[in-house]
PDB file of C-alpha atoms in Angstrom:
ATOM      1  CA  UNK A  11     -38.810  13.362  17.226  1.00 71.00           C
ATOM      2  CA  UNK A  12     -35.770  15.375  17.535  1.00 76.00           C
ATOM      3  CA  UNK A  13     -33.637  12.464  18.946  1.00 69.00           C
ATOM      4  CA  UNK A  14     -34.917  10.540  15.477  1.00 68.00           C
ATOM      5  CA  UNK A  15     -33.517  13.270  13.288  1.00 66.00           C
ATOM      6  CA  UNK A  16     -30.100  13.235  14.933  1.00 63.00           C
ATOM      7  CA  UNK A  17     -29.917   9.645  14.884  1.00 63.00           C
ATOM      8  CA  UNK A  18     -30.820   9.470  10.935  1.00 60.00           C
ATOM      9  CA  UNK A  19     -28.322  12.209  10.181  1.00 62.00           C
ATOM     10  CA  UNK A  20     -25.577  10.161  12.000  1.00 59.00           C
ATOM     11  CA  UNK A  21     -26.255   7.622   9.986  1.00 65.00           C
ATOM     12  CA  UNK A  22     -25.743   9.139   7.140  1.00 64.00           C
ATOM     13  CA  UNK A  23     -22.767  10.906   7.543  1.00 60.00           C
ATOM     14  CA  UNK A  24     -21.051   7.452   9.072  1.00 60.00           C
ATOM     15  CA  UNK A  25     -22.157   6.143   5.717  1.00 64.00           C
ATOM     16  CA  UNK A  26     -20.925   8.468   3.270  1.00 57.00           C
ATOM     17  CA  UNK A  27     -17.383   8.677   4.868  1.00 57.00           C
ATOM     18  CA  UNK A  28     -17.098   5.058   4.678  1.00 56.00           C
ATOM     19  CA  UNK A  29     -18.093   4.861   1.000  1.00 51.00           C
ATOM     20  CA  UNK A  30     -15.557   7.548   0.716  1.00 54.00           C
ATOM     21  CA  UNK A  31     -13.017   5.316   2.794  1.00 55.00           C
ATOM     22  CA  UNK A  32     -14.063   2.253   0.840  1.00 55.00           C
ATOM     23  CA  UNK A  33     -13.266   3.616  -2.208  1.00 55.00           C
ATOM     24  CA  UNK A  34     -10.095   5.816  -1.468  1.00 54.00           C
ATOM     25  CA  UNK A  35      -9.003   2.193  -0.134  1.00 56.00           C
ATOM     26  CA  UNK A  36      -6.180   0.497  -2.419  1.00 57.00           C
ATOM     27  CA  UNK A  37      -5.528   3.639  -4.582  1.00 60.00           C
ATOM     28  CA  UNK A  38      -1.811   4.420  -5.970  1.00 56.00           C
ATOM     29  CA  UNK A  39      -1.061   8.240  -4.944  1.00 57.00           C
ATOM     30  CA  UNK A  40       1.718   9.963  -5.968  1.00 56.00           C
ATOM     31  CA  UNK A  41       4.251  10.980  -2.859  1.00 55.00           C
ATOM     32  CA  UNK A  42       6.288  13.759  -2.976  1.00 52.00           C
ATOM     33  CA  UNK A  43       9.555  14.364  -0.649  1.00 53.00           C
ATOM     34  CA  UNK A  44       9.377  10.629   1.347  1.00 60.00           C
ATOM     35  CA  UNK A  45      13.082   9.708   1.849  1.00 66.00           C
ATOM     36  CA  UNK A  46      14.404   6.703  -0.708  1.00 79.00           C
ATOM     37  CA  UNK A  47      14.209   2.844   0.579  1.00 85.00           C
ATOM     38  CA  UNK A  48      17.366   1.294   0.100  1.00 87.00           C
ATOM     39  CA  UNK A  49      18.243  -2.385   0.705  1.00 88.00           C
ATOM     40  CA  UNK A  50      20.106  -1.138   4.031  1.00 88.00           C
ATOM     41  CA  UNK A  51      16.675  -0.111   5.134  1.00 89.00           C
ATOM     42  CA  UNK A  52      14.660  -2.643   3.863  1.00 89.00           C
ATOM     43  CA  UNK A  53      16.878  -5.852   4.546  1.00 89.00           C
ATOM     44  CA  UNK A  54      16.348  -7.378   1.364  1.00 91.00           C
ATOM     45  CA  UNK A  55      17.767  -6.430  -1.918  1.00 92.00           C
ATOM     46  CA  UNK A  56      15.886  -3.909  -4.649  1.00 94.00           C
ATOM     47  CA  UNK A  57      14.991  -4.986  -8.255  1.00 94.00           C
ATOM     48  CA  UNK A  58      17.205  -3.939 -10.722  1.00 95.00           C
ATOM     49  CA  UNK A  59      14.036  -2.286 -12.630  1.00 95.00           C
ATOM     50  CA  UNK A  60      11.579  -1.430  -9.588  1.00 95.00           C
ATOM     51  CA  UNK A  61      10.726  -2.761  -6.226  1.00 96.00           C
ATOM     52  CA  UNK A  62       6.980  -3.457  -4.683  1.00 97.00           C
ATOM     53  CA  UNK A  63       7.570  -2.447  -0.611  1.00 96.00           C
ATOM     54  CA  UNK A  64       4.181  -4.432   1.197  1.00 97.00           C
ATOM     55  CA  UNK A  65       3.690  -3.825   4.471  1.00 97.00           C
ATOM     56  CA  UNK A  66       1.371  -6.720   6.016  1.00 96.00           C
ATOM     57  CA  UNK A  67       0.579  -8.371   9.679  1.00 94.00           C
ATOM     58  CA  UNK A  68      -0.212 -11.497  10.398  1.00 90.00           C
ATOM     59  CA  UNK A  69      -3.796 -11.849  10.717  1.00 90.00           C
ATOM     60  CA  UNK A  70      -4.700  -8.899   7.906  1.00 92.00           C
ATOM     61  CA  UNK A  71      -6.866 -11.490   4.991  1.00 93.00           C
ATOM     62  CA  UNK A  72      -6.435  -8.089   1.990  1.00 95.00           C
ATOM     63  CA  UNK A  73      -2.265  -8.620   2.963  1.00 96.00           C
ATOM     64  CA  UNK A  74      -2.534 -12.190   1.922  1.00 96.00           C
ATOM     65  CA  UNK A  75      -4.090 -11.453  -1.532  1.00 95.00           C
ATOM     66  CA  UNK A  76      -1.960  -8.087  -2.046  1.00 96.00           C
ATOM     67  CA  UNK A  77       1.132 -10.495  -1.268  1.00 96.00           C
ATOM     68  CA  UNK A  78      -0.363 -12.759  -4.355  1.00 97.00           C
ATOM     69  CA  UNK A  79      -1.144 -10.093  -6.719  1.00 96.00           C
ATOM     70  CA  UNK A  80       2.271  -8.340  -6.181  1.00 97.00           C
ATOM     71  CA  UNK A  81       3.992 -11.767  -6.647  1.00 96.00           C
ATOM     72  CA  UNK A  82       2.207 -12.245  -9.680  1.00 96.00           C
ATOM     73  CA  UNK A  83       3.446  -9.116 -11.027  1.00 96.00           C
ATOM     74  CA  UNK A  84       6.960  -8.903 -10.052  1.00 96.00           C
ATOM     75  CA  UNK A  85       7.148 -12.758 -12.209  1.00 96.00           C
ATOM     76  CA  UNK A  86       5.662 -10.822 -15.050  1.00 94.00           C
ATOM     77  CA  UNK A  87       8.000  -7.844 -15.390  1.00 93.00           C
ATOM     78  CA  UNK A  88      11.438  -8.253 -15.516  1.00 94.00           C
ATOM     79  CA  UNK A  89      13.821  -6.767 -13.132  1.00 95.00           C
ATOM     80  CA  UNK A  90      10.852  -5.960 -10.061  1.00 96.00           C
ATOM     81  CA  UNK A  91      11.205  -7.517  -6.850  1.00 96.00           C
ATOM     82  CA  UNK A  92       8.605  -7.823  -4.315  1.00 97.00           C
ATOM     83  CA  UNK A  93       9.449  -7.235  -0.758  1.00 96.00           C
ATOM     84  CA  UNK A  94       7.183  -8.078   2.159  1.00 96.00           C
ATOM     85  CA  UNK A  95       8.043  -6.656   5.475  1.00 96.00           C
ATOM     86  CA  UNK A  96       5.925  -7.434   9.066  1.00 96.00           C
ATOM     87  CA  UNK A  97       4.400  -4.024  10.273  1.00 95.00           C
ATOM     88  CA  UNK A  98       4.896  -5.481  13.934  1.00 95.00           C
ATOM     89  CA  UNK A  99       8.643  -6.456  13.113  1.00 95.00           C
ATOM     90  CA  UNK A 100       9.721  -3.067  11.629  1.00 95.00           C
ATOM     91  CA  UNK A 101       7.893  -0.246  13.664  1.00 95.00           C
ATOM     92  CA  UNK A 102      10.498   2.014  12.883  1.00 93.00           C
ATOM     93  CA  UNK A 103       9.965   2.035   9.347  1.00 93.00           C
ATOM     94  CA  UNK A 104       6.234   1.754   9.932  1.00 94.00           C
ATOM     95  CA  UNK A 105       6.842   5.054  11.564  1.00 94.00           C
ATOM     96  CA  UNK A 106       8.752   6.619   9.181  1.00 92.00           C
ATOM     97  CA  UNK A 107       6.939   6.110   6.453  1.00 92.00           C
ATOM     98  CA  UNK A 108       3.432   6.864   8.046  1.00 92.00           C
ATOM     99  CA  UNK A 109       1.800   3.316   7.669  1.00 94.00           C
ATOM    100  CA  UNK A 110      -1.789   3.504   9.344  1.00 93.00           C
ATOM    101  CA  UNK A 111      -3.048   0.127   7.847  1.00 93.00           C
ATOM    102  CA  UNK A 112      -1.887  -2.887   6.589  1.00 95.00           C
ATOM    103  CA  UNK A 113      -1.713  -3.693   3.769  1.00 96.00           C
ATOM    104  CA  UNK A 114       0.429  -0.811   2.538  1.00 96.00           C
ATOM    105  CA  UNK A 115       2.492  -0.780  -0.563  1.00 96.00           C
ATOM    106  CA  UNK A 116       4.768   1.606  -2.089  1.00 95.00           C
ATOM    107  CA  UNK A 117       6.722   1.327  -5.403  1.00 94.00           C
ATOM    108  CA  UNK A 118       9.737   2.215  -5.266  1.00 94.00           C
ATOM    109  CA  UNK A 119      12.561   3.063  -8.841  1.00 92.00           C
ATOM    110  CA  UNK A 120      15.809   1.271  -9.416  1.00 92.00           C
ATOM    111  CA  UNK A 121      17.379   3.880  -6.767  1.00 91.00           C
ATOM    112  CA  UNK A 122      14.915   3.118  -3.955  1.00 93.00           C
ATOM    113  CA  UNK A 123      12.425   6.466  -4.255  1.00 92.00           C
ATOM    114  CA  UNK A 124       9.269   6.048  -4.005  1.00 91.00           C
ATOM    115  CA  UNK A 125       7.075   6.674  -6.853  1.00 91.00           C
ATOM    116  CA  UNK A 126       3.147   5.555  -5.818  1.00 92.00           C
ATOM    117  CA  UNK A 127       1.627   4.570  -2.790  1.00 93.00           C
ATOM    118  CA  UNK A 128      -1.478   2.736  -1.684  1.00 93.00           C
ATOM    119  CA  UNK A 129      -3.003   1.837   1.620  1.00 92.00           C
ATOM    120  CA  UNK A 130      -4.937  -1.179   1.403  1.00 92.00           C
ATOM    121  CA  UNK A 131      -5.195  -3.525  -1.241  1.00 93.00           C
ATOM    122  CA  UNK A 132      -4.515  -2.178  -4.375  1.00 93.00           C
ATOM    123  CA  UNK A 133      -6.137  -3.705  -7.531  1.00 93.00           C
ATOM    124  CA  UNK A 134      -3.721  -5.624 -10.018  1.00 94.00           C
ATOM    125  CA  UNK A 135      -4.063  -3.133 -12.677  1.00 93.00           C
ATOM    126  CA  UNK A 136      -2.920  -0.094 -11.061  1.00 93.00           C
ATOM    127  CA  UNK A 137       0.162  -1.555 -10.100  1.00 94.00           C
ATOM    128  CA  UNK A 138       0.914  -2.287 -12.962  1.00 93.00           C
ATOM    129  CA  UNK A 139       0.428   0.941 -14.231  1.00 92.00           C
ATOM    130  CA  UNK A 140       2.376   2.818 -11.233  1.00 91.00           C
ATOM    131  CA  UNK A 141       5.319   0.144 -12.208  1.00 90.00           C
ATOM    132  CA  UNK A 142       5.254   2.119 -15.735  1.00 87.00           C
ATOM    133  CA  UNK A 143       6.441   4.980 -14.125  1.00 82.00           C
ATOM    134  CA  UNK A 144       8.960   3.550 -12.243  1.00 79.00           C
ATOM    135  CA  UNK A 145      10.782   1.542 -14.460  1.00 78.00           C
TER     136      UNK A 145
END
């Protein structure tokens, strides 16, 4: 009976953390103190207005439709670029920046700080918002 009870309360705790993982997931948070991303850094050029940083690997499905919602985005405001960088290519920024999971994505201002950042796939919406208080 005992050995029941244990098991059922396991359970439950595995399941609400990973409702409260599932919907953390894909949120913009505001980050305070991370260093600025300049095109040095990133090896691409920033947008004149903002810049949308994802972090992806190859075989992560959510990185494939972040890289299409960002892309949409940076055509429909002027001046944002989207930059994708390969978390397997560019462990040093991986490390630097604390990445955990791909996809991450981080907007960044015209000067390269970063304003929001979410770790897995954020919805449409919200980047569009965080871009509103970057640009």
């Amino acid at each position: 009976m005992t050995g029941l009870v244990v098991c059922v309360a396991v359970l439950a705790a595995a399941s609400v953390f990973g409702l409260m993982q599932r919907r953390r997931s894909g949120r913009m948070k505001v980050r305070q103190g991370e260093a600025a991303l300049g095109a040095a850094k990133l090896g691409e050029e920033l947008g004149e207005r903002a810049t949308l940083v994802q972090f992806s690997s190859a075989f992560c499905a959510p990185c494939r439709a972040t890289r299409r919602v960002l892309g949409e985005v940076a055509e429909m405001v002027p001046g944002v670029a989207h930059v994708e960088i390969d978390a397997e290519d560019r462990l040093d920024l991986v490390r630097e920046l604390g990445v955990l999971k791909t996809p991450t994505v981080f907007v960044l201002d015209s000067a390269g700080h970063i304003v929001r950042r979410a770790s897995g796939q954020p919805r449409k919406a919200d980047v569009i918002a965080a871009l509103g208080e970057a640009v």
